[in-house]
Short mmCIF file of C-alpha atoms in Angstrom, two decimals:
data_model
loop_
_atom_site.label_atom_id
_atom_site.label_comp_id
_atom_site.label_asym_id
_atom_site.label_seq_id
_atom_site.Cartn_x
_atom_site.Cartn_y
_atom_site.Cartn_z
CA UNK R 1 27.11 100.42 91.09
CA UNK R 2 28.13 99.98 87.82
CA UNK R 3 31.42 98.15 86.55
CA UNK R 4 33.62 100.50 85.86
CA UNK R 5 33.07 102.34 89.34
CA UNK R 6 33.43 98.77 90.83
CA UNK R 7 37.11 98.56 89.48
CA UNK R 8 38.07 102.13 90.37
CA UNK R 9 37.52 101.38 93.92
CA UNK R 10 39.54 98.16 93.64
CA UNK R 11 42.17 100.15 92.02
CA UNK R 12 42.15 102.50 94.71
CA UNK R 13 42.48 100.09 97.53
CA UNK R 14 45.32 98.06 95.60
CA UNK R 15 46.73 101.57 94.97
CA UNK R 16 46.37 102.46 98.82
CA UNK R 17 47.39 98.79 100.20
CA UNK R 18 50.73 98.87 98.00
CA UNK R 19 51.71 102.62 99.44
CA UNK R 20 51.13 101.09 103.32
CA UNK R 21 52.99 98.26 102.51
CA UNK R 22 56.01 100.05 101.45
CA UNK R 23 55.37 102.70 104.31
CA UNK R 24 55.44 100.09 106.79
CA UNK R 25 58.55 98.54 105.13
CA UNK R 26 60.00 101.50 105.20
CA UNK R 27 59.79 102.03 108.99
CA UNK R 28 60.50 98.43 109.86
CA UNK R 29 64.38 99.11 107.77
CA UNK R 30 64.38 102.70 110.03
CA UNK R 31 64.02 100.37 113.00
CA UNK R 32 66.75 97.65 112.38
CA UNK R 33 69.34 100.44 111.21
CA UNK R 34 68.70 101.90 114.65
CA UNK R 35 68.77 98.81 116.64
CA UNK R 36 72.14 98.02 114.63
CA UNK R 37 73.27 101.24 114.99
CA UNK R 38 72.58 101.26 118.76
CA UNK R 39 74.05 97.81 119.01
CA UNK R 40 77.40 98.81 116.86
CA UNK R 41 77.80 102.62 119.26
CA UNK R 42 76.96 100.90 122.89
CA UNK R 43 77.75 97.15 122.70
CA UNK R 44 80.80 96.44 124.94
CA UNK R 45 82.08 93.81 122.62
CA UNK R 46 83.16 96.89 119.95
CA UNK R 47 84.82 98.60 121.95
CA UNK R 48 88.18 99.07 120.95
CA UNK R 49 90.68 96.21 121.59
CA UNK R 50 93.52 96.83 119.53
CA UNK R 51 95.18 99.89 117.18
CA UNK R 52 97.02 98.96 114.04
CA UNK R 53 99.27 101.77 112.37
CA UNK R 54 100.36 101.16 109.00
CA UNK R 55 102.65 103.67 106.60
CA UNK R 56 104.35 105.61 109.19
CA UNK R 57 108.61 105.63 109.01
CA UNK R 58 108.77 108.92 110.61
CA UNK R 59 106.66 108.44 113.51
CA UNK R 60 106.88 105.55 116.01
CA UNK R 61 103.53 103.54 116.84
CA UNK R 62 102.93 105.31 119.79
CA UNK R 63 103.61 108.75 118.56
CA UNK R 64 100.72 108.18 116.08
CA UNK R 65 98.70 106.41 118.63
CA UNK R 66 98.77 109.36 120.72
CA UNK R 67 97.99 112.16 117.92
CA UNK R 68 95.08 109.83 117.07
CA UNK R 69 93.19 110.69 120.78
CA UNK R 70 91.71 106.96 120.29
CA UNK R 71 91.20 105.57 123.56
CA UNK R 72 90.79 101.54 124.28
CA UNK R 73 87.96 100.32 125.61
CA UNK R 74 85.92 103.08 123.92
CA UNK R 75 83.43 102.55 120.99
CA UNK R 76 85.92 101.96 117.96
CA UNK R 77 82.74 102.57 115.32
CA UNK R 78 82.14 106.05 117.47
CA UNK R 79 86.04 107.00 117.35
CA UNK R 80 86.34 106.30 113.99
CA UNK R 81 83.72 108.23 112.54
CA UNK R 82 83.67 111.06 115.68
CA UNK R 83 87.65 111.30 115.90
CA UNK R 84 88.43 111.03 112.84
CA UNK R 85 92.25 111.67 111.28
CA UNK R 86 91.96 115.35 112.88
CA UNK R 87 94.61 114.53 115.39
CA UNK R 88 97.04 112.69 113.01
CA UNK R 89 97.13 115.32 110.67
CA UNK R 90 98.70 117.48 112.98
CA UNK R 91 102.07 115.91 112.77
CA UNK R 92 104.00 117.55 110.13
CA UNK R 93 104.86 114.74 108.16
CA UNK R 94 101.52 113.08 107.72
CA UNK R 95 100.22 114.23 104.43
CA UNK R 96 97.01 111.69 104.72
CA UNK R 97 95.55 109.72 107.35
CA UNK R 98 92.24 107.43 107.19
CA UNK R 99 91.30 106.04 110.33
CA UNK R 100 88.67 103.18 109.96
CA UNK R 101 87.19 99.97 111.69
CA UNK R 102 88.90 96.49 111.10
CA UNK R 103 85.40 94.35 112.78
CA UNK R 104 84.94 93.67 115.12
CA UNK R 105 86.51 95.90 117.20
CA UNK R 106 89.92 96.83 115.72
CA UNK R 107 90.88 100.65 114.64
CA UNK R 108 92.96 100.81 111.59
CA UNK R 109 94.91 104.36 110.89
CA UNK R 110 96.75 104.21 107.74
CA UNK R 111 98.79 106.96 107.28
CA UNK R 112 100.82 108.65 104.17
CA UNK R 113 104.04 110.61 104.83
CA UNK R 114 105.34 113.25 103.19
CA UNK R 115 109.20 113.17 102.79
CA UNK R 116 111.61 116.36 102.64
CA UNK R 117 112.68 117.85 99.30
CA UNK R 118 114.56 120.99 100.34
CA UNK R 119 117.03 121.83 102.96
CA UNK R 120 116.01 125.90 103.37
CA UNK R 121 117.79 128.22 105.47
CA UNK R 122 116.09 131.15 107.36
CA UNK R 123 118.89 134.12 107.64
CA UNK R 124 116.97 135.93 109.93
CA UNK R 125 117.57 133.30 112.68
CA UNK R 126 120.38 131.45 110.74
CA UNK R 127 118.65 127.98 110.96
CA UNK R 128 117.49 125.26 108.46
CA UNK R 129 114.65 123.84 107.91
CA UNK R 130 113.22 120.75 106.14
CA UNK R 131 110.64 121.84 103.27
CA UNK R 132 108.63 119.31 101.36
CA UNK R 133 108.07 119.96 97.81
CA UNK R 134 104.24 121.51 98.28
CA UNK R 135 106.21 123.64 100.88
CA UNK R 136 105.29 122.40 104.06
CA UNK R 137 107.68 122.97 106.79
CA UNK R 138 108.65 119.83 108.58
CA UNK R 139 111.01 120.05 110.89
CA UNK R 140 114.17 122.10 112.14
CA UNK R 141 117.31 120.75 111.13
CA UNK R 142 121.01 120.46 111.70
CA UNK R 143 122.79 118.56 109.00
CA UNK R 144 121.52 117.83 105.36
CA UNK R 145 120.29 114.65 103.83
CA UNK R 146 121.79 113.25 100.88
CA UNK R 147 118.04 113.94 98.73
CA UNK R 148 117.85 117.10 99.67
CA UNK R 149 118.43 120.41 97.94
CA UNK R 150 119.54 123.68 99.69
CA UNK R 151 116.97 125.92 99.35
CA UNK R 152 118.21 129.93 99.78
CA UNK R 153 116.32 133.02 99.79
CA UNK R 154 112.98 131.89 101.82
CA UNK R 155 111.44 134.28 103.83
CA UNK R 156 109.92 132.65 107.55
CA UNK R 157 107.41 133.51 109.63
CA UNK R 158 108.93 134.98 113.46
CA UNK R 159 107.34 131.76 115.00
CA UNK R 160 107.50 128.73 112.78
CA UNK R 161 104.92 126.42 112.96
CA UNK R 162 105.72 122.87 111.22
CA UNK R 163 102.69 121.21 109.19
CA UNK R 164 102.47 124.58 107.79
CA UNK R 165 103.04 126.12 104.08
CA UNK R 166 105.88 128.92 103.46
CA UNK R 167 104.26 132.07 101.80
CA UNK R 168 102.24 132.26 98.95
CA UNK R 169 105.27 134.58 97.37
CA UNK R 170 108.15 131.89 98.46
CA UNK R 171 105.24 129.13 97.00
CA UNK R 172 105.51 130.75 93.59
CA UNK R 173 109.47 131.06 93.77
CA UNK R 174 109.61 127.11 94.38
CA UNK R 175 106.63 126.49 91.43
CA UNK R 176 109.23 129.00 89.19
CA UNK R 177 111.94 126.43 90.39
CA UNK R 178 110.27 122.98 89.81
CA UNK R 179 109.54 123.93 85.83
CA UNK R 180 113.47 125.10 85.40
CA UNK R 181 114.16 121.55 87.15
CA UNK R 182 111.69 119.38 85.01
CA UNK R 183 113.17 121.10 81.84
CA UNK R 184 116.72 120.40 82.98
CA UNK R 185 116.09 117.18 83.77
CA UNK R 186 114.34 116.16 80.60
CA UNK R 187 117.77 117.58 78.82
CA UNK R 188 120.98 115.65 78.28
CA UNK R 189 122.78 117.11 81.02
CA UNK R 190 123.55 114.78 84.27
CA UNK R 191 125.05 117.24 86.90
CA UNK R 192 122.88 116.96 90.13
CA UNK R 193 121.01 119.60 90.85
CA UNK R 194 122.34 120.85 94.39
CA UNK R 195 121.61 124.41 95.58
CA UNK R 196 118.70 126.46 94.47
CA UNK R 197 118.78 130.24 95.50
CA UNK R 198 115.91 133.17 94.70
CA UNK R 199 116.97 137.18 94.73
CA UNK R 200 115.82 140.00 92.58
CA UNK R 201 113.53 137.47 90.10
CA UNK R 202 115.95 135.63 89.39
CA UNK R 203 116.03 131.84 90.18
CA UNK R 204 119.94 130.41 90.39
CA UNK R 205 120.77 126.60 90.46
CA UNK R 206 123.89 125.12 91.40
CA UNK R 207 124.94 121.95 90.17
CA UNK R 208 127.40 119.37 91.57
CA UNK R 209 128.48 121.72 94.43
CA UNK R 210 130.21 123.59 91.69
CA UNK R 211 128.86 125.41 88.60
CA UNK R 212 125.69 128.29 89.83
CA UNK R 213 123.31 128.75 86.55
CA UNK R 214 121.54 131.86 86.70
CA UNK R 215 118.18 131.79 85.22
CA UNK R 216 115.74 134.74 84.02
CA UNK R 217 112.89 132.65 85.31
CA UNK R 218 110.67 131.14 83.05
CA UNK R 219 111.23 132.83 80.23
CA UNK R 220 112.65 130.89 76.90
CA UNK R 221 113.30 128.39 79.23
CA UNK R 222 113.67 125.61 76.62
CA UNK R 223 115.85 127.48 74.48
CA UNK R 224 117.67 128.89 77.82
CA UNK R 225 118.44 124.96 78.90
CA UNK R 226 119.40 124.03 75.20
CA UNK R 227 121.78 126.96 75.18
CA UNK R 228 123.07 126.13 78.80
CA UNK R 229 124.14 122.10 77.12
CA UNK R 230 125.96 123.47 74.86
CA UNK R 231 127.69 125.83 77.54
CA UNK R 232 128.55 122.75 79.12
CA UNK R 233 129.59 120.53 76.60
CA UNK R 234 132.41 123.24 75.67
CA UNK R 235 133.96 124.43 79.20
CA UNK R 236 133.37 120.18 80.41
CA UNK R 237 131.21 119.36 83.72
CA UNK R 238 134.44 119.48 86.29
CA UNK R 239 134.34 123.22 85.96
CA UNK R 240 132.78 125.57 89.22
CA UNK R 241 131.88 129.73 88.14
CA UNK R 242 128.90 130.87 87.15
CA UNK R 243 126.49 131.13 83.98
CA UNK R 244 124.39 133.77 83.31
CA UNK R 245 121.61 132.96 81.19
CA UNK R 246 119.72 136.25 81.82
CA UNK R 247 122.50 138.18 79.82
CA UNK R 248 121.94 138.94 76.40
CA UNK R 249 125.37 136.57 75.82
CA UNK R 250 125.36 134.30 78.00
CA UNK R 251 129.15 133.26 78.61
CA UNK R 252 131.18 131.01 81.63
CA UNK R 253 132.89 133.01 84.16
CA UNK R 254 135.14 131.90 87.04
CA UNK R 255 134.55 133.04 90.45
#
């Protein structure tokens, strides 16, 4: 055997010996994650002792602790990952919940609440309800909160199911709204934006209780708001009737 066939053969088994080595590695690390995985899943000592809540204003502790389905004395690694946030997402003002292990054998659920933007009224059965501003329903209500507007001309499902969205149509009325609103507030003028109402494409905003400002959606909105401070700035902000922006003239009118 010559020389060079001698060190293609050691070659080979150096070649060989390094791809066993790293195959045997390779199932020795398969091994320990199992045995830690089996020890973290069925070990008594993690299962859980204690829930901590954190975020939640709406919802008591327990309230959340109950959504959650995690049970003490169960696996806390297996509820985490198994149970997830499934169940705390179902309460209608939880916008986010991450559920995770605090070692060694806590469960953390931190949740993020959504708060109410709109005060909307449903005709049809003459009640209100609390509407976020991504239009979820909350809640039913009976009296309006101090942040919120009043929303009109929302169309409701016969059964109302909170933690849900209002209609892709009332969606788009409320997206028409929030660009008027970010305009208007990005002008000069102060009055509070109180009362927002939708009928025949037109979008209508009330401010201070008082003074309802018709508006022909989004179009020439800048200009429209412009021309709606100077409308203001003439007739004073103490004034309630109406302004019609969609008119070719737009003038002040008393009621």
């Amino acid at each position: 055997m010559d020389n060079k066939q001698s060190d293609k053969i050691k070659k080979f088994k150096t070649k060989n010996k390094k791809k066993n080595n790293k195959l045997v590695l390779f199932i020795v690390l398969i091994v320990l994650i199992l045995i830690i995985a089996g020890l973290l899943f069925f070990l008594p000592y993690f299962n859980v002792s204690e829930i901590i809540v954190e975020g939640n204003n709406k919802y008591t502790y327990d309230e959340v602790v109950a959504s959650s389905n995690i049970l003490y004395t169960e696996n806390a690694f297996g509820q985490a990952i198994f149970t997830s946030n499934k169940g705390v997402l179902t309460l209608p003002y939880v916008d986010k919940a991450n559920v995770y292990v605090v070692l060694p054998n806590k469960i953390k659920i931190k949740v993020l609440e959504r708060s109410s933007s709109y005060y909307a009224f449903d005709k049809e059965k003459n009640k209100y309800y609390r509407i976020n501003e991504e239009g979820f329903i909350l809640e039913e209500a009976n009296e309006r909160q101090e942040n919120e507007i009043i929303l009109n001309g929302i169309t409701f499902d016969d059964e109302v199911v909170f933690g849900s969205k209002i209609n892709e149509i009332d969606l788009g009325k409320l997206s028409i709204y929030e660009k008027i609103r970010d305009v208007y507030l990005n002008s000069s003028l102060e009055l509070p934006i109180t009362k927002v109402s939708f009928e025949n494409s037109l979008t209508t905003i009330t401010l201070n209780d008082k003074l309802s400002v018709i508006f022909p959606n989004l179009t020439n909105l800048k200009y429209n708001v412009a021309f709606l401070e100077g409308i203001i700035k003439n007739i004073g902000e103490d004034v309630s009737g109406v302004i019609d922006l969609n008119k070719e003239n737009p003038t002040f009118s008393n009621f």
